[in-house]
Amino acid sequence: MPQEQYPHRSTMQASEGPQVYKVGIYGWRKRCLYFFVLLLMILILVNLAMTIWILKVMNFTIDGMGNLRITEKGLKLEGDSEFLKPLYAKEIRSRPGNPLYFQSARNVTVNILNEKTKVLTRLVTGPQAVEAHSQKFEVKTLSGKLLFSADDNEVVVGAERLRVLGAEGTVFPKSIETPNVRADPFKELRLESPTRALVMEAPKGIEINAEAGSLKATCRTELRLESKDGEITLNSAKIKLPNLPQGSSSSAGSRQKIYELCVCPNGRLFLSQAGSSSTCQINTSVCL
């Protein structure tokens, strides 16, 4: 289109001249931007200071954190350690020459699990007792000798000597099988049944021996020594039966102190004044 048709446009452009446009942020926007930049720098400095303080307090190093050290063999803890959640480890041991302590406010439980996370063995140490739950419990020496074993069927004591130090001895509600029962030197051995009978049986004999003291057997009703196929031997320099009953005297004025030991058919013993012949038949009234 010819320029002559628009004379007013050319006149306007000539009168205005070149225009300048300002680029940037001015006024309150600029002040807000500076404020946010300053706040961000302050937060960065505070965050950096807190990070350095945490690293210093927690003792972060290249080898680990605090009392925890990372070594080639695993993790190493120095000092007391507290675990708030379960700890899974292949091996837990103390430093050479130092003990290993497990402390708890209530109890310490050690569980052995199978592949299906079922408890096979459990050891519970509580304030009242120490409990072991397993199929079999064994105590062995360093050389592998069995000292104690317990399961559902039996309890085995493998030590050469079993010592009972209780003041009232040991109570066996049922039978006991042992080759030897003896007391410590210069101590007495007492086999007692307060309310029931005391029975000792052996297929090849029973030996009761007191080498440096006396032997005493006491009962309330009767004491029976029985040998089915053999004999009972009383071998001693003196055998005293002080409380045997005496039969009636055959002669009224006799004062002799020689007596004859008589046996009734039921096994009862009694004394009878000795005569020129046996006087046991005269005093058969004692056997009634």
PDB file of C-alpha atoms in Angstrom:
ATOM      1  CA  MET A   1       0.000   0.000   0.000  1.00  0.00           C
ATOM      2  CA  PRO A   2       1.488   3.432  -0.788  1.00  0.00           C
ATOM      3  CA  GLN A   3       2.877   5.356   2.109  1.00  0.00           C
ATOM      4  CA  GLU A   4       1.083   8.505   1.087  1.00  0.00           C
ATOM      5  CA  GLN A   5      -2.210   7.048   2.272  1.00  0.00           C
ATOM      6  CA  TYR A   6      -1.011   7.065   5.916  1.00  0.00           C
ATOM      7  CA  PRO A   7       0.577  10.390   6.563  1.00  0.00           C
ATOM      8  CA  HIS A   8      -0.498  10.441  10.220  1.00  0.00           C
ATOM      9  CA  ARG A   9       1.472   7.243  11.099  1.00  0.00           C
ATOM     10  CA  SER A  10       4.723   8.547   9.799  1.00  0.00           C
ATOM     11  CA  THR A  11       4.199  11.827  11.583  1.00  0.00           C
ATOM     12  CA  MET A  12       3.550  10.008  14.909  1.00  0.00           C
ATOM     13  CA  GLN A  13       6.653   7.850  14.644  1.00  0.00           C
ATOM     14  CA  ALA A  14       8.815  10.817  13.811  1.00  0.00           C
ATOM     15  CA  SER A  15       7.538  12.843  16.755  1.00  0.00           C
ATOM     16  CA  GLU A  16       7.941  10.052  19.408  1.00  0.00           C
ATOM     17  CA  GLY A  17      11.516   9.005  18.628  1.00  0.00           C
ATOM     18  CA  PRO A  18      13.204   5.763  19.979  1.00  0.00           C
ATOM     19  CA  GLN A  19      11.584   4.110  23.124  1.00  0.00           C
ATOM     20  CA  VAL A  20      13.576   2.304  25.995  1.00  0.00           C
ATOM     21  CA  TYR A  21      11.995  -0.674  27.872  1.00  0.00           C
ATOM     22  CA  LYS A  22      13.351  -1.517  31.430  1.00  0.00           C
ATOM     23  CA  VAL A  23      14.037  -5.242  32.143  1.00  0.00           C
ATOM     24  CA  GLY A  24      14.271  -6.611  35.825  1.00  0.00           C
ATOM     25  CA  ILE A  25      12.497  -6.722  39.189  1.00  0.00           C
ATOM     26  CA  TYR A  26      11.920  -3.500  40.971  1.00  0.00           C
ATOM     27  CA  GLY A  27      10.056  -2.316  43.979  1.00  0.00           C
ATOM     28  CA  TRP A  28       8.628  -4.626  46.604  1.00  0.00           C
ATOM     29  CA  ARG A  29       9.269  -7.732  44.460  1.00  0.00           C
ATOM     30  CA  LYS A  30      12.994  -7.021  44.567  1.00  0.00           C
ATOM     31  CA  ARG A  31      12.953  -6.619  48.318  1.00  0.00           C
ATOM     32  CA  CYS A  32      11.020  -9.929  48.752  1.00  0.00           C
ATOM     33  CA  LEU A  33      13.502 -11.729  46.546  1.00  0.00           C
ATOM     34  CA  TYR A  34      16.447 -10.464  48.591  1.00  0.00           C
ATOM     35  CA  PHE A  35      14.637 -11.474  51.772  1.00  0.00           C
ATOM     36  CA  PHE A  36      14.030 -15.057  50.542  1.00  0.00           C
ATOM     37  CA  VAL A  37      17.630 -15.384  49.372  1.00  0.00           C
ATOM     38  CA  LEU A  38      18.883 -14.208  52.771  1.00  0.00           C
ATOM     39  CA  LEU A  39      16.480 -16.617  54.571  1.00  0.00           C
ATOM     40  CA  LEU A  40      17.668 -19.498  52.387  1.00  0.00           C
ATOM     41  CA  MET A  41      21.298 -18.752  53.195  1.00  0.00           C
ATOM     42  CA  ILE A  42      20.487 -18.656  56.903  1.00  0.00           C
ATOM     43  CA  LEU A  43      18.713 -22.034  56.659  1.00  0.00           C
ATOM     44  CA  ILE A  44      21.664 -23.518  54.783  1.00  0.00           C
ATOM     45  CA  LEU A  45      24.085 -22.297  57.440  1.00  0.00           C
ATOM     46  CA  VAL A  46      21.870 -23.592  60.268  1.00  0.00           C
ATOM     47  CA  ASN A  47      21.470 -26.954  58.526  1.00  0.00           C
ATOM     48  CA  LEU A  48      25.210 -27.218  57.979  1.00  0.00           C
ATOM     49  CA  ALA A  49      25.882 -26.346  61.624  1.00  0.00           C
ATOM     50  CA  MET A  50      23.356 -28.928  62.837  1.00  0.00           C
ATOM     51  CA  THR A  51      24.877 -31.570  60.571  1.00  0.00           C
ATOM     52  CA  ILE A  52      28.364 -30.859  61.880  1.00  0.00           C
ATOM     53  CA  TRP A  53      27.053 -30.928  65.480  1.00  0.00           C
ATOM     54  CA  ILE A  54      25.310 -34.289  64.936  1.00  0.00           C
ATOM     55  CA  LEU A  55      28.444 -35.751  63.374  1.00  0.00           C
ATOM     56  CA  LYS A  56      30.467 -34.510  66.333  1.00  0.00           C
ATOM     57  CA  VAL A  57      28.066 -35.755  69.009  1.00  0.00           C
ATOM     58  CA  MET A  58      27.410 -39.137  67.387  1.00  0.00           C
ATOM     59  CA  ASN A  59      31.134 -39.523  66.726  1.00  0.00           C
ATOM     60  CA  PHE A  60      30.790 -40.327  63.045  1.00  0.00           C
ATOM     61  CA  THR A  61      34.052 -41.457  61.507  1.00  0.00           C
ATOM     62  CA  ILE A  62      35.159 -43.373  58.465  1.00  0.00           C
ATOM     63  CA  ASP A  63      35.177 -46.623  60.505  1.00  0.00           C
ATOM     64  CA  GLY A  64      31.732 -46.267  62.043  1.00  0.00           C
ATOM     65  CA  MET A  65      29.555 -44.319  64.439  1.00  0.00           C
ATOM     66  CA  GLY A  66      29.965 -43.842  68.195  1.00  0.00           C
ATOM     67  CA  ASN A  67      30.849 -47.142  69.907  1.00  0.00           C
ATOM     68  CA  LEU A  68      30.069 -49.008  66.685  1.00  0.00           C
ATOM     69  CA  ARG A  69      33.024 -49.846  64.455  1.00  0.00           C
ATOM     70  CA  ILE A  70      32.956 -51.603  61.098  1.00  0.00           C
ATOM     71  CA  THR A  71      35.810 -54.076  60.732  1.00  0.00           C
ATOM     72  CA  GLU A  72      36.711 -56.824  58.297  1.00  0.00           C
ATOM     73  CA  LYS A  73      35.230 -59.459  60.632  1.00  0.00           C
ATOM     74  CA  GLY A  74      31.947 -57.614  61.224  1.00  0.00           C
ATOM     75  CA  LEU A  75      30.622 -55.005  63.642  1.00  0.00           C
ATOM     76  CA  LYS A  76      32.484 -54.125  66.826  1.00  0.00           C
ATOM     77  CA  LEU A  77      30.753 -52.469  69.783  1.00  0.00           C
ATOM     78  CA  GLU A  78      32.729 -50.780  72.528  1.00  0.00           C
ATOM     79  CA  GLY A  79      31.004 -50.135  75.848  1.00  0.00           C
ATOM     80  CA  ASP A  80      27.354 -50.696  76.774  1.00  0.00           C
ATOM     81  CA  SER A  81      24.869 -51.145  73.947  1.00  0.00           C
ATOM     82  CA  GLU A  82      21.081 -51.148  73.942  1.00  0.00           C
ATOM     83  CA  PHE A  83      18.911 -52.743  71.241  1.00  0.00           C
ATOM     84  CA  LEU A  84      15.272 -51.678  71.135  1.00  0.00           C
ATOM     85  CA  LYS A  85      14.307 -54.174  68.429  1.00  0.00           C
ATOM     86  CA  PRO A  86      15.348 -57.769  67.637  1.00  0.00           C
ATOM     87  CA  LEU A  87      19.007 -58.373  66.855  1.00  0.00           C
ATOM     88  CA  TYR A  88      19.920 -60.960  64.226  1.00  0.00           C
ATOM     89  CA  ALA A  89      23.533 -62.082  64.193  1.00  0.00           C
ATOM     90  CA  LYS A  90      25.499 -65.189  63.373  1.00  0.00           C
ATOM     91  CA  GLU A  91      27.905 -64.807  66.295  1.00  0.00           C
ATOM     92  CA  ILE A  92      28.099 -62.552  69.371  1.00  0.00           C
ATOM     93  CA  ARG A  93      31.285 -62.536  71.413  1.00  0.00           C
ATOM     94  CA  SER A  94      33.242 -60.227  73.663  1.00  0.00           C
ATOM     95  CA  ARG A  95      36.750 -58.927  73.295  1.00  0.00           C
ATOM     96  CA  PRO A  96      39.535 -61.327  74.305  1.00  0.00           C
ATOM     97  CA  GLY A  97      39.922 -61.331  78.067  1.00  0.00           C
ATOM     98  CA  ASN A  98      36.635 -59.501  78.781  1.00  0.00           C
ATOM     99  CA  PRO A  99      33.284 -61.007  79.854  1.00  0.00           C
ATOM    100  CA  LEU A 100      30.056 -60.749  77.881  1.00  0.00           C
ATOM    101  CA  TYR A 101      26.987 -59.459  79.759  1.00  0.00           C
ATOM    102  CA  PHE A 102      23.295 -59.663  78.829  1.00  0.00           C
ATOM    103  CA  GLN A 103      21.175 -57.379  80.988  1.00  0.00           C
ATOM    104  CA  SER A 104      17.409 -56.956  80.969  1.00  0.00           C
ATOM    105  CA  ALA A 105      14.806 -55.402  83.250  1.00  0.00           C
ATOM    106  CA  ARG A 106      12.597 -58.502  83.025  1.00  0.00           C
ATOM    107  CA  ASN A 107      14.071 -61.570  81.357  1.00  0.00           C
ATOM    108  CA  VAL A 108      16.452 -62.732  78.658  1.00  0.00           C
ATOM    109  CA  THR A 109      15.086 -65.253  76.158  1.00  0.00           C
ATOM    110  CA  VAL A 110      17.151 -67.228  73.647  1.00  0.00           C
ATOM    111  CA  ASN A 111      15.197 -69.096  70.958  1.00  0.00           C
ATOM    112  CA  ILE A 112      16.405 -71.630  68.390  1.00  0.00           C
ATOM    113  CA  LEU A 113      14.103 -71.691  65.350  1.00  0.00           C
ATOM    114  CA  ASN A 114      13.803 -74.028  62.402  1.00  0.00           C
ATOM    115  CA  GLU A 115      13.216 -73.121  58.771  1.00  0.00           C
ATOM    116  CA  LYS A 116       9.504 -72.634  59.456  1.00  0.00           C
ATOM    117  CA  THR A 117      10.232 -70.210  62.351  1.00  0.00           C
ATOM    118  CA  LYS A 118       9.029 -72.786  64.858  1.00  0.00           C
ATOM    119  CA  VAL A 119      10.706 -72.725  68.261  1.00  0.00           C
ATOM    120  CA  LEU A 120      12.826 -75.844  68.797  1.00  0.00           C
ATOM    121  CA  THR A 121      14.765 -74.820  71.924  1.00  0.00           C
ATOM    122  CA  ARG A 122      14.128 -71.967  74.343  1.00  0.00           C
ATOM    123  CA  LEU A 123      16.154 -70.676  77.262  1.00  0.00           C
ATOM    124  CA  VAL A 124      14.423 -68.150  79.533  1.00  0.00           C
ATOM    125  CA  THR A 125      16.260 -66.443  82.388  1.00  0.00           C
ATOM    126  CA  GLY A 126      13.760 -64.493  84.473  1.00  0.00           C
ATOM    127  CA  PRO A 127      13.617 -62.880  87.914  1.00  0.00           C
ATOM    128  CA  GLN A 128      12.104 -66.020  89.453  1.00  0.00           C
ATOM    129  CA  ALA A 129      13.766 -68.940  87.676  1.00  0.00           C
ATOM    130  CA  VAL A 130      15.815 -70.159  84.738  1.00  0.00           C
ATOM    131  CA  GLU A 131      13.784 -72.319  82.364  1.00  0.00           C
ATOM    132  CA  ALA A 132      15.039 -74.503  79.520  1.00  0.00           C
ATOM    133  CA  HIS A 133      12.543 -75.913  77.016  1.00  0.00           C
ATOM    134  CA  SER A 134      14.004 -78.610  74.792  1.00  0.00           C
ATOM    135  CA  GLN A 135      13.782 -82.322  74.055  1.00  0.00           C
ATOM    136  CA  LYS A 136      16.980 -83.070  75.984  1.00  0.00           C
ATOM    137  CA  PHE A 137      19.201 -81.147  78.405  1.00  0.00           C
ATOM    138  CA  GLU A 138      22.888 -82.043  78.810  1.00  0.00           C
ATOM    139  CA  VAL A 139      25.822 -80.715  80.813  1.00  0.00           C
ATOM    140  CA  LYS A 140      29.307 -81.828  79.722  1.00  0.00           C
ATOM    141  CA  THR A 141      32.887 -81.095  80.690  1.00  0.00           C
ATOM    142  CA  LEU A 142      35.479 -79.531  78.407  1.00  0.00           C
ATOM    143  CA  SER A 143      36.700 -83.006  77.499  1.00  0.00           C
ATOM    144  CA  GLY A 144      33.189 -84.090  76.440  1.00  0.00           C
ATOM    145  CA  LYS A 145      32.329 -86.232  79.482  1.00  0.00           C
ATOM    146  CA  LEU A 146      28.641 -86.255  80.361  1.00  0.00           C
ATOM    147  CA  LEU A 147      27.906 -84.801  83.804  1.00  0.00           C
ATOM    148  CA  PHE A 148      24.118 -84.398  83.706  1.00  0.00           C
ATOM    149  CA  SER A 149      21.406 -85.352  81.244  1.00  0.00           C
ATOM    150  CA  ALA A 150      17.616 -85.077  81.415  1.00  0.00           C
ATOM    151  CA  ASP A 151      14.829 -85.984  78.984  1.00  0.00           C
ATOM    152  CA  ASP A 152      11.302 -87.394  79.079  1.00  0.00           C
ATOM    153  CA  ASN A 153      12.494 -90.912  79.944  1.00  0.00           C
ATOM    154  CA  GLU A 154      15.286 -90.517  82.494  1.00  0.00           C
ATOM    155  CA  VAL A 155      17.715 -88.264  84.316  1.00  0.00           C
ATOM    156  CA  VAL A 156      21.365 -89.311  84.216  1.00  0.00           C
ATOM    157  CA  VAL A 157      24.091 -88.052  86.558  1.00  0.00           C
ATOM    158  CA  GLY A 158      27.469 -88.955  85.077  1.00  0.00           C
ATOM    159  CA  ALA A 159      29.737 -87.530  87.786  1.00  0.00           C
ATOM    160  CA  GLU A 160      31.811 -89.871  89.911  1.00  0.00           C
ATOM    161  CA  ARG A 161      30.209 -88.535  93.084  1.00  0.00           C
ATOM    162  CA  LEU A 162      26.791 -86.971  93.670  1.00  0.00           C
ATOM    163  CA  ARG A 163      26.811 -84.792  96.793  1.00  0.00           C
ATOM    164  CA  VAL A 164      23.614 -83.631  98.460  1.00  0.00           C
ATOM    165  CA  LEU A 165      24.279 -80.632 100.715  1.00  0.00           C
ATOM    166  CA  GLY A 166      20.729 -79.948 101.901  1.00  0.00           C
ATOM    167  CA  ALA A 167      20.166 -79.910 105.652  1.00  0.00           C
ATOM    168  CA  GLU A 168      17.150 -82.221 105.325  1.00  0.00           C
ATOM    169  CA  GLY A 169      18.773 -84.562 102.810  1.00  0.00           C
ATOM    170  CA  THR A 170      17.129 -85.774  99.629  1.00  0.00           C
ATOM    171  CA  VAL A 171      13.544 -86.930  99.204  1.00  0.00           C
ATOM    172  CA  PHE A 172      12.745 -89.675  96.673  1.00  0.00           C
ATOM    173  CA  PRO A 173       8.982 -90.127  96.239  1.00  0.00           C
ATOM    174  CA  LYS A 174       9.568 -93.384  94.354  1.00  0.00           C
ATOM    175  CA  SER A 175      12.352 -95.917  94.064  1.00  0.00           C
ATOM    176  CA  ILE A 176      16.029 -95.124  93.566  1.00  0.00           C
ATOM    177  CA  GLU A 177      18.591 -97.362  91.883  1.00  0.00           C
ATOM    178  CA  THR A 178      22.265 -96.902  92.723  1.00  0.00           C
ATOM    179  CA  PRO A 179      25.296 -99.142  93.318  1.00  0.00           C
ATOM    180  CA  ASN A 180      26.604 -97.177  96.294  1.00  0.00           C
ATOM    181  CA  VAL A 181      25.192 -94.811  98.909  1.00  0.00           C
ATOM    182  CA  ARG A 182      27.615 -93.286 101.398  1.00  0.00           C
ATOM    183  CA  ALA A 183      28.144 -90.145 103.423  1.00  0.00           C
ATOM    184  CA  ASP A 184      31.117 -87.799 103.509  1.00  0.00           C
ATOM    185  CA  PRO A 185      34.016 -88.666 105.823  1.00  0.00           C
ATOM    186  CA  PHE A 186      33.172 -88.147 109.508  1.00  0.00           C
ATOM    187  CA  LYS A 187      29.491 -87.651 108.605  1.00  0.00           C
ATOM    188  CA  GLU A 188      26.642 -90.016 109.372  1.00  0.00           C
ATOM    189  CA  LEU A 189      24.463 -91.642 106.723  1.00  0.00           C
ATOM    190  CA  ARG A 190      20.765 -91.908 107.467  1.00  0.00           C
ATOM    191  CA  LEU A 191      18.172 -93.741 105.372  1.00  0.00           C
ATOM    192  CA  GLU A 192      14.772 -92.779 106.684  1.00  0.00           C
ATOM    193  CA  SER A 193      11.124 -93.200 105.727  1.00  0.00           C
ATOM    194  CA  PRO A 194       9.016 -91.090 108.128  1.00  0.00           C
ATOM    195  CA  THR A 195       5.559 -92.455 107.260  1.00  0.00           C
ATOM    196  CA  ARG A 196       6.121 -95.581 105.140  1.00  0.00           C
ATOM    197  CA  ALA A 197       8.326 -98.638 105.001  1.00  0.00           C
ATOM    198  CA  LEU A 198      11.936 -98.673 103.862  1.00  0.00           C
ATOM    199  CA  VAL A 199      12.703-101.529 101.482  1.00  0.00           C
ATOM    200  CA  MET A 200      16.175-102.417 100.175  1.00  0.00           C
ATOM    201  CA  GLU A 201      16.406-105.040  97.439  1.00  0.00           C
ATOM    202  CA  ALA A 202      19.322-106.413  95.416  1.00  0.00           C
ATOM    203  CA  PRO A 203      19.557-109.491  93.180  1.00  0.00           C
ATOM    204  CA  LYS A 204      23.055-110.408  94.440  1.00  0.00           C
ATOM    205  CA  GLY A 205      23.073-109.153  97.999  1.00  0.00           C
ATOM    206  CA  ILE A 206      23.051-106.034 100.147  1.00  0.00           C
ATOM    207  CA  GLU A 207      26.138-104.917 102.061  1.00  0.00           C
ATOM    208  CA  ILE A 208      25.847-102.469 104.951  1.00  0.00           C
ATOM    209  CA  ASN A 209      29.231-101.425 106.246  1.00  0.00           C
ATOM    210  CA  ALA A 210      30.286 -98.879 108.878  1.00  0.00           C
ATOM    211  CA  GLU A 211      34.058 -99.107 109.187  1.00  0.00           C
ATOM    212  CA  ALA A 212      34.651 -96.360 111.744  1.00  0.00           C
ATOM    213  CA  GLY A 213      31.325 -96.164 113.574  1.00  0.00           C
ATOM    214  CA  SER A 214      28.192 -97.969 114.622  1.00  0.00           C
ATOM    215  CA  LEU A 215      25.222 -99.188 112.615  1.00  0.00           C
ATOM    216  CA  LYS A 216      21.730 -98.506 113.889  1.00  0.00           C
ATOM    217  CA  ALA A 217      18.395 -99.684 112.452  1.00  0.00           C
ATOM    218  CA  THR A 218      15.225 -98.330 114.095  1.00  0.00           C
ATOM    219  CA  CYS A 219      11.581 -98.876 113.228  1.00  0.00           C
ATOM    220  CA  ARG A 220       8.213 -98.424 114.913  1.00  0.00           C
ATOM    221  CA  THR A 221       6.566-101.832 114.434  1.00  0.00           C
ATOM    222  CA  GLU A 222       8.923-104.568 113.261  1.00  0.00           C
ATOM    223  CA  LEU A 223      12.336-105.066 111.683  1.00  0.00           C
ATOM    224  CA  ARG A 224      12.622-108.034 109.335  1.00  0.00           C
ATOM    225  CA  LEU A 225      15.789-109.632 107.991  1.00  0.00           C
ATOM    226  CA  GLU A 226      14.851-112.236 105.415  1.00  0.00           C
ATOM    227  CA  SER A 227      16.955-114.521 103.245  1.00  0.00           C
ATOM    228  CA  LYS A 228      15.027-116.821 100.926  1.00  0.00           C
ATOM    229  CA  ASP A 229      17.777-119.148  99.697  1.00  0.00           C
ATOM    230  CA  GLY A 230      20.736-118.365 101.935  1.00  0.00           C
ATOM    231  CA  GLU A 231      21.473-117.566 105.536  1.00  0.00           C
ATOM    232  CA  ILE A 232      21.767-114.551 107.816  1.00  0.00           C
ATOM    233  CA  THR A 233      25.086-114.336 109.666  1.00  0.00           C
ATOM    234  CA  LEU A 234      25.668-112.127 112.695  1.00  0.00           C
ATOM    235  CA  ASN A 235      29.433-112.044 113.087  1.00  0.00           C
ATOM    236  CA  SER A 236      30.524-110.090 116.149  1.00  0.00           C
ATOM    237  CA  ALA A 237      32.422-110.517 119.405  1.00  0.00           C
ATOM    238  CA  LYS A 238      29.230-109.674 121.311  1.00  0.00           C
ATOM    239  CA  ILE A 239      25.603-109.935 120.265  1.00  0.00           C
ATOM    240  CA  LYS A 240      23.180-108.302 122.719  1.00  0.00           C
ATOM    241  CA  LEU A 241      19.413-108.683 122.796  1.00  0.00           C
ATOM    242  CA  PRO A 242      18.568-106.783 125.983  1.00  0.00           C
ATOM    243  CA  ASN A 243      14.770-106.633 125.713  1.00  0.00           C
ATOM    244  CA  LEU A 244      13.911-110.260 125.052  1.00  0.00           C
ATOM    245  CA  PRO A 245      11.052-111.647 127.167  1.00  0.00           C
ATOM    246  CA  GLN A 246      11.840-114.294 129.773  1.00  0.00           C
ATOM    247  CA  GLY A 247       9.965-117.483 130.268  1.00  0.00           C
ATOM    248  CA  SER A 248       8.676-118.657 133.680  1.00  0.00           C
ATOM    249  CA  SER A 249      11.229-120.302 135.988  1.00  0.00           C
ATOM    250  CA  SER A 250      11.156-124.083 136.194  1.00  0.00           C
ATOM    251  CA  SER A 251      12.160-124.110 139.866  1.00  0.00           C
ATOM    252  CA  ALA A 252      10.789-121.599 142.365  1.00  0.00           C
ATOM    253  CA  GLY A 253      13.985-120.887 144.314  1.00  0.00           C
ATOM    254  CA  SER A 254      16.464-120.837 141.475  1.00  0.00           C
ATOM    255  CA  ARG A 255      18.693-117.739 141.277  1.00  0.00           C
ATOM    256  CA  GLN A 256      20.966-118.754 138.439  1.00  0.00           C
ATOM    257  CA  LYS A 257      21.727-116.119 135.787  1.00  0.00           C
ATOM    258  CA  ILE A 258      22.437-118.472 132.899  1.00  0.00           C
ATOM    259  CA  TYR A 259      19.782-118.409 130.234  1.00  0.00           C
ATOM    260  CA  GLU A 260      19.001-120.299 127.097  1.00  0.00           C
ATOM    261  CA  LEU A 261      17.954-118.520 123.880  1.00  0.00           C
ATOM    262  CA  CYS A 262      14.783-120.068 122.498  1.00  0.00           C
ATOM    263  CA  VAL A 263      12.957-119.558 119.204  1.00  0.00           C
ATOM    264  CA  CYS A 264       9.196-119.892 118.792  1.00  0.00           C
ATOM    265  CA  PRO A 265       7.658-121.399 115.655  1.00  0.00           C
ATOM    266  CA  ASN A 266       6.596-117.925 114.577  1.00  0.00           C
ATOM    267  CA  GLY A 267      10.194-116.684 114.827  1.00  0.00           C
ATOM    268  CA  ARG A 268       9.925-114.918 118.160  1.00  0.00           C
ATOM    269  CA  LEU A 269      12.932-115.103 120.503  1.00  0.00           C
ATOM    270  CA  PHE A 270      12.779-115.380 124.265  1.00  0.00           C
ATOM    271  CA  LEU A 271      15.021-116.331 127.168  1.00  0.00           C
ATOM    272  CA  SER A 272      14.615-119.330 129.416  1.00  0.00           C
ATOM    273  CA  GLN A 273      16.664-120.326 132.443  1.00  0.00           C
ATOM    274  CA  ALA A 274      19.118-122.954 131.394  1.00  0.00           C
ATOM    275  CA  GLY A 275      18.945-126.411 132.881  1.00  0.00           C
ATOM    276  CA  SER A 276      20.612-129.751 132.427  1.00  0.00           C
ATOM    277  CA  SER A 277      18.524-130.109 129.278  1.00  0.00           C
ATOM    278  CA  SER A 278      16.642-127.645 127.073  1.00  0.00           C
ATOM    279  CA  THR A 279      13.926-125.710 128.865  1.00  0.00           C
ATOM    280  CA  CYS A 280      12.470-124.040 125.800  1.00  0.00           C
ATOM    281  CA  GLN A 281       9.532-126.418 125.609  1.00  0.00           C
ATOM    282  CA  ILE A 282       8.596-125.676 129.197  1.00  0.00           C
ATOM    283  CA  ASN A 283       8.171-121.977 128.417  1.00  0.00           C
ATOM    284  CA  THR A 284       6.109-122.300 125.237  1.00  0.00           C
ATOM    285  CA  SER A 285       3.519-119.958 126.759  1.00  0.00           C
ATOM    286  CA  VAL A 286       5.686-117.020 125.630  1.00  0.00           C
ATOM    287  CA  CYS A 287       5.091-117.974 122.000  1.00  0.00           C
ATOM    288  CA  LEU A 288       1.314-117.623 122.306  1.00  0.00           C
TER     289      LEU A 288
END
